[in-house]
Coordinates of C-alpha atoms and ligand atoms in Angstrom, one line a residue:
X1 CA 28.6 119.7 167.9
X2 CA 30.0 115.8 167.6
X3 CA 29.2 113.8 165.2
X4 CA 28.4 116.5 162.7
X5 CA 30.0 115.3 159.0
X6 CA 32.9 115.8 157.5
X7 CA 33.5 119.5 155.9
X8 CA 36.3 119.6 153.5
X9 CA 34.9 122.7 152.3
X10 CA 35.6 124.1 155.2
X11 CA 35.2 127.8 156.2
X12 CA 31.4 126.8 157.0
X13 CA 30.3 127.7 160.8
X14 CA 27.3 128.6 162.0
X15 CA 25.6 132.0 162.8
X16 CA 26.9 133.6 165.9
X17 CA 24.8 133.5 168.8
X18 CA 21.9 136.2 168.7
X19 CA 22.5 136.6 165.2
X20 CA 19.4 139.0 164.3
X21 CA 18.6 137.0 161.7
X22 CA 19.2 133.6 163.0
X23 CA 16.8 130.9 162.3
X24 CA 14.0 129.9 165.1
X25 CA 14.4 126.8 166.5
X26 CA 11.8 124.3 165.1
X27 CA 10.4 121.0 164.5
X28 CA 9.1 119.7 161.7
X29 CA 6.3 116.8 161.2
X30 CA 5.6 116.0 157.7
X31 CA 3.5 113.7 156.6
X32 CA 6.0 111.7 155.0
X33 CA 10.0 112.0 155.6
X34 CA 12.8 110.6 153.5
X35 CA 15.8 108.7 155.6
X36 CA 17.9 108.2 152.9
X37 CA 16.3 104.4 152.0
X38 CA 12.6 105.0 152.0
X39 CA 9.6 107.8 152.7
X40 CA 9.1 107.1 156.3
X41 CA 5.7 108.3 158.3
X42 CA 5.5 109.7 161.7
X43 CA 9.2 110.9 162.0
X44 CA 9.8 114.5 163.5
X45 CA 13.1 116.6 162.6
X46 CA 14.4 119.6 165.3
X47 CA 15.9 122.1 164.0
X48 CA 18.0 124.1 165.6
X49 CA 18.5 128.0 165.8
X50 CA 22.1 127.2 164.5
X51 CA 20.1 126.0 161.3
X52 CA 21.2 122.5 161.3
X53 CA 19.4 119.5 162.2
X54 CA 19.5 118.8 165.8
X55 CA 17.6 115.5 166.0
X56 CA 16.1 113.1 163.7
X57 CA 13.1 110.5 165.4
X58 CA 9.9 109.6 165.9
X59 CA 6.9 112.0 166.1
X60 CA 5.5 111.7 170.0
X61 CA 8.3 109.7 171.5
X62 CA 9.1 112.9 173.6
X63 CA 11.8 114.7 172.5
X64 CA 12.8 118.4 173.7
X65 CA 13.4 121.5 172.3
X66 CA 16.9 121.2 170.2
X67 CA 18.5 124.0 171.7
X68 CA 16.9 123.5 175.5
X69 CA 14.9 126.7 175.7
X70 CA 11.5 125.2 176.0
X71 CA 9.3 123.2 173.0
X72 CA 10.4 124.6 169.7
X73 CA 7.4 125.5 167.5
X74 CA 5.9 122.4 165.6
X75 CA 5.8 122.8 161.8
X76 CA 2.8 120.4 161.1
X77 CA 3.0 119.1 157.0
X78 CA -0.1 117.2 156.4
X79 CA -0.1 116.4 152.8
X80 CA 3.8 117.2 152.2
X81 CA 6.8 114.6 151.9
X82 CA 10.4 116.1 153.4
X83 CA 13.2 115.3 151.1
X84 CA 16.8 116.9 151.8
X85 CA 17.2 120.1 149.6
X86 CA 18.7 118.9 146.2
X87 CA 22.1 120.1 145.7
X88 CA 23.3 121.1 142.5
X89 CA 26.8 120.2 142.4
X90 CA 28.1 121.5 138.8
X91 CA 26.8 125.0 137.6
X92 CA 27.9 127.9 135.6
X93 CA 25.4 130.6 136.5
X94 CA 25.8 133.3 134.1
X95 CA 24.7 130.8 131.2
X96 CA 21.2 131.1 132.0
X97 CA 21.7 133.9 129.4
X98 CA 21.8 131.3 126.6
X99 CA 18.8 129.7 127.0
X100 CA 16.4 129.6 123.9
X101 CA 19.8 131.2 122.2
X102 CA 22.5 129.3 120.5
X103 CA 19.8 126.4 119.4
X104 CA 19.5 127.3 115.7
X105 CA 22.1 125.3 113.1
X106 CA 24.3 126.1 110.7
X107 CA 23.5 123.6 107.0
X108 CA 24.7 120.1 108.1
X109 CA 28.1 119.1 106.1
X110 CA 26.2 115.9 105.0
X111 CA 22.6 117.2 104.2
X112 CA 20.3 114.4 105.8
X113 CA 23.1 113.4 107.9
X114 CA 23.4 115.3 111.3
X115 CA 23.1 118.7 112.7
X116 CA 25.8 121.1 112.2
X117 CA 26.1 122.3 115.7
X118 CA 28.5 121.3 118.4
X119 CA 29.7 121.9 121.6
X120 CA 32.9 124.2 120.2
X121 CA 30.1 126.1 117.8
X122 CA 27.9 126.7 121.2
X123 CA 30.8 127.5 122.9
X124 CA 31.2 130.5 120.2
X125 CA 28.2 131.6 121.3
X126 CA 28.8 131.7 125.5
X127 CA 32.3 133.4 124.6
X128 CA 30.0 136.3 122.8
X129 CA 27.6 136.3 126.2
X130 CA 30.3 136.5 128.4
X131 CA 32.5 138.7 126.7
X132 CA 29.5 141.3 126.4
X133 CA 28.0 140.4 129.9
X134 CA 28.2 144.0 132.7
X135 CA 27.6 143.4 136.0
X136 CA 24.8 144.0 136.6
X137 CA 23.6 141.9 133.4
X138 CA 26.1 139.1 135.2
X139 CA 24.1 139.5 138.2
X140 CA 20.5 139.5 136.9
X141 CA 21.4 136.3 135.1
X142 CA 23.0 134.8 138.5
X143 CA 20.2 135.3 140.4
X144 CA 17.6 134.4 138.0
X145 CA 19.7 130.9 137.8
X146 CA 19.7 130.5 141.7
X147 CA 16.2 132.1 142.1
X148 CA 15.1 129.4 139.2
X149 CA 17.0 126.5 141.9
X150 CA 15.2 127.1 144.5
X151 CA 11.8 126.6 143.1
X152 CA 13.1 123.0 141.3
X153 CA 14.1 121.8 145.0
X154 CA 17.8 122.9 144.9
X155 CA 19.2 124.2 148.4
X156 CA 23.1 124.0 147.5
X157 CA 24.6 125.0 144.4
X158 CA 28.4 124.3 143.6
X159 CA 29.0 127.3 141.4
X160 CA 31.5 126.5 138.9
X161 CA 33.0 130.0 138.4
X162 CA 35.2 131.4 136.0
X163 CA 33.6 134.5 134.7
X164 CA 36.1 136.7 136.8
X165 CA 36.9 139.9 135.8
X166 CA 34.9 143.0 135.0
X167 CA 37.4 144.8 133.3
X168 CA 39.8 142.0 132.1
X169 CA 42.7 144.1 131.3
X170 CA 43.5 145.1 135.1
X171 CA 42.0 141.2 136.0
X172 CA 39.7 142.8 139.1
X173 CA 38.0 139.9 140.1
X174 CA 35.5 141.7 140.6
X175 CA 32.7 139.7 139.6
X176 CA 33.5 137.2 142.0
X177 CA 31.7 138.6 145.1
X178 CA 29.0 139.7 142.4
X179 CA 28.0 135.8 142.6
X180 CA 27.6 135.4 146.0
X181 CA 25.7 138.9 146.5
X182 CA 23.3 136.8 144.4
X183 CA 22.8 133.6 146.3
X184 CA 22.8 135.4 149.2
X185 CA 19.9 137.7 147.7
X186 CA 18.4 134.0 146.3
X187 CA 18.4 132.5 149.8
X188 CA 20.6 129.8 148.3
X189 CA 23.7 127.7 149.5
X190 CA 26.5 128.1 147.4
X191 CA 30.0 126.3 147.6
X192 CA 32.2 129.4 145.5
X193 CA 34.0 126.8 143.3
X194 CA 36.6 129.2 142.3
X195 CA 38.2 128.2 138.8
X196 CA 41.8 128.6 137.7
X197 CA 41.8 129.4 133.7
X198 CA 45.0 130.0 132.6
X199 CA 45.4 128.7 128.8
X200 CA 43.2 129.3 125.4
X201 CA 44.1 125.4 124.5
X202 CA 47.1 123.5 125.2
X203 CA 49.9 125.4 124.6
X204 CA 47.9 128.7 123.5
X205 CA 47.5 131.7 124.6
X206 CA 44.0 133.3 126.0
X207 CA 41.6 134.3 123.4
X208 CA 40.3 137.7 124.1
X209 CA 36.6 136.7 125.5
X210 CA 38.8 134.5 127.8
X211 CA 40.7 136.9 129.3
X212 CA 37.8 137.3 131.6
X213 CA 38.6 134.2 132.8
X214 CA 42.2 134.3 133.7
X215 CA 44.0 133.9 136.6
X216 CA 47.4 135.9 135.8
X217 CA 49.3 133.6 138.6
X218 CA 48.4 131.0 140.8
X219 CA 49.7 133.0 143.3
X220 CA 47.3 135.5 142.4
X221 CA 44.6 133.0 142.1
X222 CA 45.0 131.8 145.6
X223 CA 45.3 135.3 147.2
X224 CA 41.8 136.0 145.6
X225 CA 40.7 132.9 147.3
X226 CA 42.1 134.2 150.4
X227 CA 40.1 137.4 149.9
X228 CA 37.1 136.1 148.9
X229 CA 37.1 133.5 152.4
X230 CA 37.2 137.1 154.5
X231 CA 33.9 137.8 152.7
X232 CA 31.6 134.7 153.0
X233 CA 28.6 134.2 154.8
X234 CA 29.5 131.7 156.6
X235 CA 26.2 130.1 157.7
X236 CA 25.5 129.8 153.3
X237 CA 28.7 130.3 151.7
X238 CA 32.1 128.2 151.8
X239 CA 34.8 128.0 148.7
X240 CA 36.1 125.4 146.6
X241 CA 39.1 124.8 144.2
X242 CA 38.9 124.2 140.8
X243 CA 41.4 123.7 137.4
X244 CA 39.1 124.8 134.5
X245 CA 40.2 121.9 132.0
X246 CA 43.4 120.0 131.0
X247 CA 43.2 122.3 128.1
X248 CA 42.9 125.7 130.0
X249 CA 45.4 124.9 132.7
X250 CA 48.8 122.9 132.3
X251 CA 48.8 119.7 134.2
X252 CA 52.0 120.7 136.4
X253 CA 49.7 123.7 137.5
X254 CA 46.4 121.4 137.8
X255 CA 49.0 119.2 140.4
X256 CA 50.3 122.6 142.2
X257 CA 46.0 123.8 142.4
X258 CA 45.4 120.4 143.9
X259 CA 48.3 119.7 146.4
X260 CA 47.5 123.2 148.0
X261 CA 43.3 122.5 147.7
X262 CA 44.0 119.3 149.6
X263 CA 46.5 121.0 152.0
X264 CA 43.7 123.4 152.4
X265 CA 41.1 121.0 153.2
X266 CA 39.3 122.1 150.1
X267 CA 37.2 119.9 147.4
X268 CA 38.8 120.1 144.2
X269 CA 36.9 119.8 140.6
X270 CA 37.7 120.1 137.4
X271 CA 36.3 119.0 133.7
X272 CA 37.6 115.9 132.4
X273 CA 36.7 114.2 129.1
X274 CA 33.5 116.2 128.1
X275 CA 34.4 116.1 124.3
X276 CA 36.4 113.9 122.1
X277 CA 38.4 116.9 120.4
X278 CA 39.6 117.5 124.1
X279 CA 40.8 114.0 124.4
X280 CA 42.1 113.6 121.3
X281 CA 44.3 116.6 121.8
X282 CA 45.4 115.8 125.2
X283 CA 46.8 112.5 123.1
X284 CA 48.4 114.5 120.8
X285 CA 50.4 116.8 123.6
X286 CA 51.0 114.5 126.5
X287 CA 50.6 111.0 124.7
X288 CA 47.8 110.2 127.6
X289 CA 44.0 111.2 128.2
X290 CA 43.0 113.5 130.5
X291 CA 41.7 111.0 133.0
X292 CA 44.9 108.8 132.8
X293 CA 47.0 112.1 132.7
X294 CA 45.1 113.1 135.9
X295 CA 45.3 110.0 137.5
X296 CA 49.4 109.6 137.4
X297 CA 50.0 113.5 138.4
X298 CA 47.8 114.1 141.2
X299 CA 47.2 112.0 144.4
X300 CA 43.2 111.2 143.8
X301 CA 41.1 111.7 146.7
X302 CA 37.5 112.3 147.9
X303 CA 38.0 115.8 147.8
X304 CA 38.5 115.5 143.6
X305 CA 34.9 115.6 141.2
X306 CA 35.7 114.9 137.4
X307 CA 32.6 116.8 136.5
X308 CA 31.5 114.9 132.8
X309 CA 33.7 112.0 132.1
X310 CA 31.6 111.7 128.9
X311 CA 34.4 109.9 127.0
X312 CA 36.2 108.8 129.7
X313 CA 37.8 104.9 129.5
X314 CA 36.2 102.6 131.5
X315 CA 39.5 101.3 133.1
X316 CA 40.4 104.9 133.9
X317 CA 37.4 105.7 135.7
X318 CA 37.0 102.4 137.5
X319 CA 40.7 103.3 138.8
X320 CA 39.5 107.1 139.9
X321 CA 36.4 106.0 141.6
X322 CA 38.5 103.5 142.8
X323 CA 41.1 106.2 144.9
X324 CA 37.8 108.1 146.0
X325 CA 37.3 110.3 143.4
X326 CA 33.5 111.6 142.3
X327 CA 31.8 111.7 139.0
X328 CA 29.6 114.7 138.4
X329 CA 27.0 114.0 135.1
X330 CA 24.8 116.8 133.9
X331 CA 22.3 114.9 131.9
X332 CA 20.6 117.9 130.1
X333 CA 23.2 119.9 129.6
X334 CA 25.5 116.9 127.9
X335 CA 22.2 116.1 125.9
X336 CA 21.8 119.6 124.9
X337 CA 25.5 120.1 123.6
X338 CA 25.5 116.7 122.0
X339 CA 28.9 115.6 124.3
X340 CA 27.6 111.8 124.7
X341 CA 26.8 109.8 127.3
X342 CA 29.5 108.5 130.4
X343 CA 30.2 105.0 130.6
X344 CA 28.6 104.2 133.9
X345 CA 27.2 100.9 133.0
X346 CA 30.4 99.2 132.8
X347 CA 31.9 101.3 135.8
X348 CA 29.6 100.2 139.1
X349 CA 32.3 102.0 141.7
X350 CA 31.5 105.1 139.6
X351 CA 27.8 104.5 139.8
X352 CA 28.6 104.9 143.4
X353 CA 30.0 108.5 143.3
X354 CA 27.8 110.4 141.4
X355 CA 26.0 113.9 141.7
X356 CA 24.5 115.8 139.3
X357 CA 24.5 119.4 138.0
X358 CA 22.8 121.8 135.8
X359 CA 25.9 123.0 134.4
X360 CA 24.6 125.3 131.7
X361 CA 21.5 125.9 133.0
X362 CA 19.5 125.9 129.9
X363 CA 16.9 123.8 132.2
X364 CA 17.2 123.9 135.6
X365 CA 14.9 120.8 136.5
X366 CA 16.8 118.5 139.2
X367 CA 14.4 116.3 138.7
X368 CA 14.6 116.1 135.0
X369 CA 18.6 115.5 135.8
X370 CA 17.8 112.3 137.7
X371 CA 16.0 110.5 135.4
X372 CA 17.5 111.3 132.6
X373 CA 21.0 110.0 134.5
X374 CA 19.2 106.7 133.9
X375 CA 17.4 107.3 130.7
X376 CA 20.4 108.0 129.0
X377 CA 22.1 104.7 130.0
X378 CA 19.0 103.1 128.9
X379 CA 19.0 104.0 125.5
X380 CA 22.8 103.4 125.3
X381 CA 22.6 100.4 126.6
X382 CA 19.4 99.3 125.4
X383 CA 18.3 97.8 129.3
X384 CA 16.8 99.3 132.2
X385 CA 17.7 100.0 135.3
X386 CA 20.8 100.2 134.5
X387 CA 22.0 102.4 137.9
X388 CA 19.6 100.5 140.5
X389 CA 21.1 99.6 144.2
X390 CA 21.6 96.5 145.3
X391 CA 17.9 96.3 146.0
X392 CA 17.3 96.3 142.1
X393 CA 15.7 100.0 143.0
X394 CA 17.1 103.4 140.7
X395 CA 15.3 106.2 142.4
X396 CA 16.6 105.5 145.2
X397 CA 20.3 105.7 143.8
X398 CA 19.2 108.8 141.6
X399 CA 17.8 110.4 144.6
X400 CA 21.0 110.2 147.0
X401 CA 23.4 111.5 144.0
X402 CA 21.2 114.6 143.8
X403 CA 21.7 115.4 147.6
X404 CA 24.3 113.2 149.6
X405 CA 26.1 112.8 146.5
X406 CA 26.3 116.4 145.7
X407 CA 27.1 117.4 149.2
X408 CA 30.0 115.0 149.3
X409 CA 31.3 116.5 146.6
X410 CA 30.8 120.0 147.3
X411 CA 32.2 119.3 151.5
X412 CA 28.6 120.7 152.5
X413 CA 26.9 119.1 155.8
X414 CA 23.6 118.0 153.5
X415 CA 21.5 116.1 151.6
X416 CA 21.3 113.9 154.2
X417 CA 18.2 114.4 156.8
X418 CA 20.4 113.5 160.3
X419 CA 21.8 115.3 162.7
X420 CA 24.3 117.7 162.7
X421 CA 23.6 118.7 158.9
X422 CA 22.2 122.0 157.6
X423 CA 18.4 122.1 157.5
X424 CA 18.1 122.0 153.7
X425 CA 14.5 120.5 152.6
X426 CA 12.4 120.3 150.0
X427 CA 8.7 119.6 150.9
X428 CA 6.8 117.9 148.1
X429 CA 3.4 118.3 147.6
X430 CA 1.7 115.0 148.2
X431 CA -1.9 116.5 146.7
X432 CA -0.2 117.6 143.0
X433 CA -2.1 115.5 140.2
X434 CA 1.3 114.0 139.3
X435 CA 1.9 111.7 142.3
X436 CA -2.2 110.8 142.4
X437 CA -2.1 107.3 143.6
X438 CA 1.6 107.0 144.6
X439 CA 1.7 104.9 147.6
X440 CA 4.8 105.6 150.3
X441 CA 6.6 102.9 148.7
X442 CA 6.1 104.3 145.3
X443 CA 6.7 107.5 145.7
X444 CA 10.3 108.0 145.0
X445 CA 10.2 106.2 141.5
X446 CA 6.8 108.3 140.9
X447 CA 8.8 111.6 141.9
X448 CA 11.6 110.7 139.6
X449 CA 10.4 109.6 137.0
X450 CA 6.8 111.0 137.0
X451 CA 7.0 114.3 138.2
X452 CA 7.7 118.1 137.6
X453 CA 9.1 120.9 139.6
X454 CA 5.4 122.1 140.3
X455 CA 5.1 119.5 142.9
X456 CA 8.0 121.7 144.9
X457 CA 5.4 123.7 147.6
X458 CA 7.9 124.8 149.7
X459 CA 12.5 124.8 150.4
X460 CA 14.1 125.8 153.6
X461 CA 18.0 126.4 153.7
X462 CA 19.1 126.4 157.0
X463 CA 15.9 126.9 158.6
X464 CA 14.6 129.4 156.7
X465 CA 12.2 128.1 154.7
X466 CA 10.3 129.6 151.1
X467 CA 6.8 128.3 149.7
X468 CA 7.2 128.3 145.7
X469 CA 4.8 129.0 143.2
X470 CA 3.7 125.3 142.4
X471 CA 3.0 124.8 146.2
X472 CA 0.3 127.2 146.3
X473 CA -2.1 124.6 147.5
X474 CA -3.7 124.0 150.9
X475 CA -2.1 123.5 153.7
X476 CA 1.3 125.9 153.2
X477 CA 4.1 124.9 155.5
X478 CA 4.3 127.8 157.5
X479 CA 4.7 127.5 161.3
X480 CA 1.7 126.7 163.5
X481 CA 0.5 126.5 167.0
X482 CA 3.6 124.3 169.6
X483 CA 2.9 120.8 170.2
X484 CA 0.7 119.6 172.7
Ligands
ZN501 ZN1 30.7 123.0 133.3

């Protein structure tokens, strides 16, 4: 197909032909659709039995069946708004398992003063879940996370994956295709964003909960990625690369990882400056931060998220965004481990490459993930709108970095309603109590900022679609009678 988008992540194709489970052609009218700038009216979106968009236009101006086999059915949506499936670009599956755990203190030092939690005290707390996590525990939690996605609007998830082995000892892998079993069995998208974890700390060896993380080479790390590509689905699944941390891999292997991910045509992440004690120890080993570190050993591309960048120096990130790189921010999940909040106010190139993930998954709420992106620069800053487009407008800005943003970064064709992209949508239910009153032009902002997960009725991935439980209003998008 021409014009379809880039896909560094390569290894996605579609179905083969007469694929018994193949997506039937459609085309959708909703009442509302969103191009990317604005909720339009009247637009119609064909689908193909491929499961990507064929063709994006008006409602009635004539348009044939995508695939040329007669009128596709019409999926009417009176009372629903199309948004592109979210895509959740930064997530670590498994730590659903935490939630409600891991939030009760130790005595502050100072009494009165602050908490005494932090992120190395929670971090205690996933090593004891993931050291004591079987596989079928490891894949309840996965598909509870992805199940959880789906019904907060998310089609694509970039799993950030490290939790490897099942038996650490003989380093099996084996929970790796225990993953995507469940976001195939969740109906979800997933970019595999395989992670290399090789160090306990710079310059230490593995502690024993990590030793389910390790790669034992990177030879050995790119031969399970050559295993693992021979497994996909490839109409849902594709890989990435990833380097854990400047403090879990050396930064002459992070260089090797990315030379071969770009040689690959793969998208490349990594953290990078999520907690001080992380930077200030990179400054004590290599006399640079991680970003700066980063920045003079590997050549930066479009293919490379920083996922945090919490602490990162403005000059250093202007310069990454700068060579292409992405920023991915996970609002709650920096909020909930107390990490800080990036400097995007004084970066506006980085403002520019966002996404957004739900990293820990102690809320999975894309929505919430959005707004507070821009709540959190607001009470830094102390001003509003602190990430709006050149129009002066934020939801529009928070909207595209939690689907075209994300799908750039993960090398997915989505988050994007045009041709040639997977159908990934989210319908929104235009008759929920929270967006009463919200006129077309109002509705992003009111979605944003005004709205929970409830108002989800319904999520396709790649033409499949699924009604959730807050959409269990009249009318339910399910496929009706062929247009006149
Ligand atoms: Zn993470």
């Amino acid at each position: 197909m021409s014009g379809r988008p880039g896909t560094a992540g390569a290894a996605e194709a579609p179905p083969a032909a007469g694929a018994p489970d193949a997506p039937a052609a459609q085309a959708i009218e909703a009442e509302l659709t969103w191009t990317g700038e604005s909720f339009e009216p009247g637009m119609r979106v064909e689908v193909g039995a491929d499961g990507r968009i064929a063709a994006v236009g008006r409602a009635g101006a004539g348009a044939g069946a995508p695939d040329g086999s007669g009128a596709p059915s019409t999926l009417r949506l009176p009372g629903r708004a199309l948004l592109p499936g979210f895509v959740d670009a930064h997530s670590h599956a498994f730590q659903r398992g935490l939630r409600g755990r891991a939030e009760t203190f130790p005595p502050a030092p100072a009494a009165g003063e602050r908490g005494g939690g932090s992120f190395w005290s929670w971090r205690e707390a996933m090593y004891a879940l993931a050291g004591g996590l079987d596989r079928e525990r490891f894949h309840a939690l996965s598909l509870a996370a992805f199940e959880e996605m789906r019904a907060a609007g998310i089609t694509a998830v970039g799993e950030f994956h490290y939790l490897h082995h099942d038996d650490p000892e003989a380093a099996d892998w084996a929970l790796d295709r225990v993953v995507l079993d469940a976001a195939r069995e969740a109906g979800i998208r997933i970019v595999l964003l395989q992670a290399c974890y090789r160090a306990g700390g710079f310059g230490r060896a593995l502690e024993t909960a990590q030793r389910r993380f390790r790669a034992p080479s990177l030879a050995a790390y790119w031969a399970q990625l050559d295993r693992l590509a021979g497994a996909l689905d490839p109409a849902t699944q594709s890989l990435g690369a990833v380097a854990h941390s400047v403090r879990a891999v050396p930064v002459g292997e992070i260089a090797a990882l990315h030379a071969e991910a770009r040689r690959r045509g793969l998208v490349f992440h990594l953290h990078v400056e999520e907690q001080r004690r992380e930077v200030e120890d990179c400054l004590a080993v290599h006399g640079e931060r991680p970003m700066a570190l980063l920045l003079r050993e590997l050549a930066i591309g479009p293919e490379t998220t920083a996922v945090h960048c919490t602490h990162s120096e403005p000059g250093d990130l202007e310069r990454f965004a700068a060579a292409g790189g992405g920023v991915c921010v996970c609002p709650l999940t920096e909020a909930n481990l107390g990490d800080g909040i990036p400097p995007l106010a004084a970066v506006p190139a980085a403002a520019g490459r966002l996404c957004l993930g739900t990293d820990s998954n102690a809320r999975i709420s894309m929505l919430e993930e959005m707004r507070w992106l821009e709540y959190g620069q607001r009470l830094a800053g102390e001003r509003r709108g602190v990430l709006a487009d050149r129009r002066g407008r934020v939801a529009g800005r928070l909207l595209t970095a939690a689907t075209a943003g994300g799908a750039r970064a993960l090398g997915l064709a989505a988050g994007v309603i045009a041709a040639g992209r997977w159908a990934d949508f989210a319908a929104v239910d235009l008759g929920h109590p929270a967006l009463a009153d919200a006129s077309a032009d109002d509705l992003a902002p009111a979605l944003v900022f005004g709205a929970g997960d409830a108002t989800f009725a319904a999520t396709c991935v790649g033409g499949r679609w699924r009604e959730h439980r807050g959409g269990a209003v009249e009318p339910r998008p399910s496929p009706v009678a062929a247009a006149p």
